[in-house]
Amino acid sequence: MSASPTTTFDDNNTDTSTLTNPTLVLNCGSSSIKYALISDDNATRITGLAENLGLDTARIKHTTLNGEKLEISIPGGRHKLALQKILELLEQYHFIAVGHRVVHGGREYSEAVRVDEHVLDEVKRLKVLAPLHNPANALGIEAVQAIYPDMPQVVVFDTAFHQTMPPVAFRYPLPKALYEEHKIRRYGFHGTSHAYVSERATEITDASGTHGWLTAHLGNGCSATAVYDGKSLDTSMGLTPLEGLMMGTRSGDVDPSLHIHLKRQLDMSLEDIDTMLNKESGLLGISGLSNDLRTIEQAASEGHKDAELAIEMFCYRVGKYLASLSCALPELTGIVFTGGIGENSVTTRTRILEVMRHFGIKVDVDKNAKLVGGNEGSFHSSDSSLELWVIPTDEEGRIAQETREALNLV
Ligand code: ADP
C-alpha cells in the first residue's frame, strides 16, 4: 500500500473529512480485536471492535468518521477472518503504518520497535508469560504481513514503560537463579496508559519542577504506577497482570500459599486455581453479581451487602497501594485517575482518597462531580497537599504516536 500525503475520502458518501497519513492501531485480545485508524495529528479517528471471536455471535462493530455505526456479523469467525474484514473496511483510507499493542515484551524491550523476523519470534516466544495475549498479537502482525508484505509495522509493549523500574522494585525476593536464568521478575502492564496520563498531567499542571505522579488506571484491569520525571519507578502489576489491585474478575494480591492450600484442602488443580483467580474473583467474586462496577454500585445503593463490601474492598486496596507506591517517589505532585472506573465513578475516587486520610488531600466536591464521561480536569481544592486529576486515557493515540516515532515519521 502506498503512502498518500492527504487522503480525502467520501465515507458512504456522507463524510468529506480528511484523514492525513493515518496509522492503524490494532489491539488483539484473546477473543476480541480493538482497532483505530488515527490521523497523523491524532485528531481524527475511525474506530471499531471485533468481539466474541470464535463464537456464533462473532461480529465487528465499526464506527465511521461521521459517527455512523455499522455491525458486521461473522458467525464463528476467528482472528484471521476478523482481521481480513477489518483491513478490507479500512483499505480505502491508505494507512501508512500499523502499530500493535503487545502485552508482554519481556526483558528485552524498553521501547516500541519495528517488526522484523526476530521481533515477531520474540512476541511468539513470550507467550509463556502472556498465554492469552501474545499469540493473538502475533496473529495480528501476520495477518497484516499476509495482505501488505511491505507495510511497516511496530509493536508497542505494555511492559516497556516499566523497564525503568530499579531492581529494588522489579525483583521478587526469590532465589537469584529464577531471575537470571528464567526472567522471573516484575514487569508491570498498562504501560501506554500510565505513560500517556502521567505525561499529560505534567503538561497541564501549573506545578513547577520535577513531577512525581501516582497514576491509577482503573478499568476491568486495574493497576497503579509511581512515575517520577516521566519514568516508571514502581507499579502494582508484576510478572503477570494478576498481581496488585483488585480488578473486575482478577483477585490481585493474595497469599502465595493459597495455591498449595487449595490444592491440599479442595484438591483443586493449578489450572482451576488460575482460572478462579483470573476470571471469578475481584469485584465479581466478592459481589457475586458482576464484574461491572455500575451494576455493583446500583445493587449497593439498594442495600446489597456483598456489593457494598466489593466496593469498599476495591477502594481500600487501591488507596493502600497508592499510599505504598508513594514510597517510590522522591517527590509527590499528585494522583491521576483514569480507565472506565477512574474516569467515571465520582464516589469511587472519593472513597479511595478517604482511605489515604493521612495525606492531607482535600477534594473539591463540585469539581469531582463534573469529571465524568470523558472530561479531563483537576478536582483538588486550593488547600490540598496533593493535586488530583482525572485524565481520560488514550492508549490508541499513544500507540499511534510511538509507532510514528519508531518509524521516524514525525
Ligand atoms: P477495559 O479495562 O476493559 O478497557 P474500561 O476502562 O472500559 O475497561 O472500564 C470498565 C469499568 O469501568 C467497568 O467496571 C465499568 O463498570 C466501569 N465504568 C464505566 N462507566 C462507569 C460509570 N459511569 N460509573 C461507574 N463505573 C463505570
GROMACS .gro file of C-alpha atoms in nm, residues 4 15 21 52 58 63 73 88 95 108 110 139 159 204 208 236 246 248 286 297 305 328 336 357 362 377:
model
   26
    4SER     CA    1  -0.059   0.922   0.031
   15ASP     CA    2  -1.830   1.244   0.503
   21ASN     CA    3  -0.125   0.981   0.679
   52ASN     CA    4  -1.696  -1.278   2.055
   58ALA     CA    5  -1.878  -1.304   1.641
   63THR     CA    6  -1.786   0.346   1.379
   73SER     CA    7  -2.176  -1.046   1.158
   88GLU     CA    8  -1.096  -0.452   0.392
   95PHE     CA    9  -0.291   0.381   0.611
  108GLU     CA   10   1.429  -0.715   2.603
  110SER     CA   11   1.208  -0.081   2.668
  139LEU     CA   12  -0.171  -1.329   1.464
  159THR     CA   13   0.559  -0.369   2.969
  204ILE     CA   14  -0.134   2.058   3.214
  208SER     CA   15   0.684   2.368   3.870
  236SER     CA   16   0.134  -0.275   4.109
  246MET     CA   17  -0.841  -0.598   4.299
  248GLY     CA   18  -1.317  -0.674   3.764
  286ILE     CA   19  -1.693  -1.057   4.620
  297GLU     CA   20  -2.295   0.044   4.259
  305LYS     CA   21  -2.433  -0.614   5.139
  328ALA     CA   22   0.896   0.504   4.536
  336VAL     CA   23  -0.414   1.084   3.837
  357ARG     CA   24  -0.663   1.004   5.507
  362LYS     CA   25  -0.867   1.791   5.004
  377GLY     CA   26  -0.962   1.819   3.476
   0.00000   0.00000   0.00000
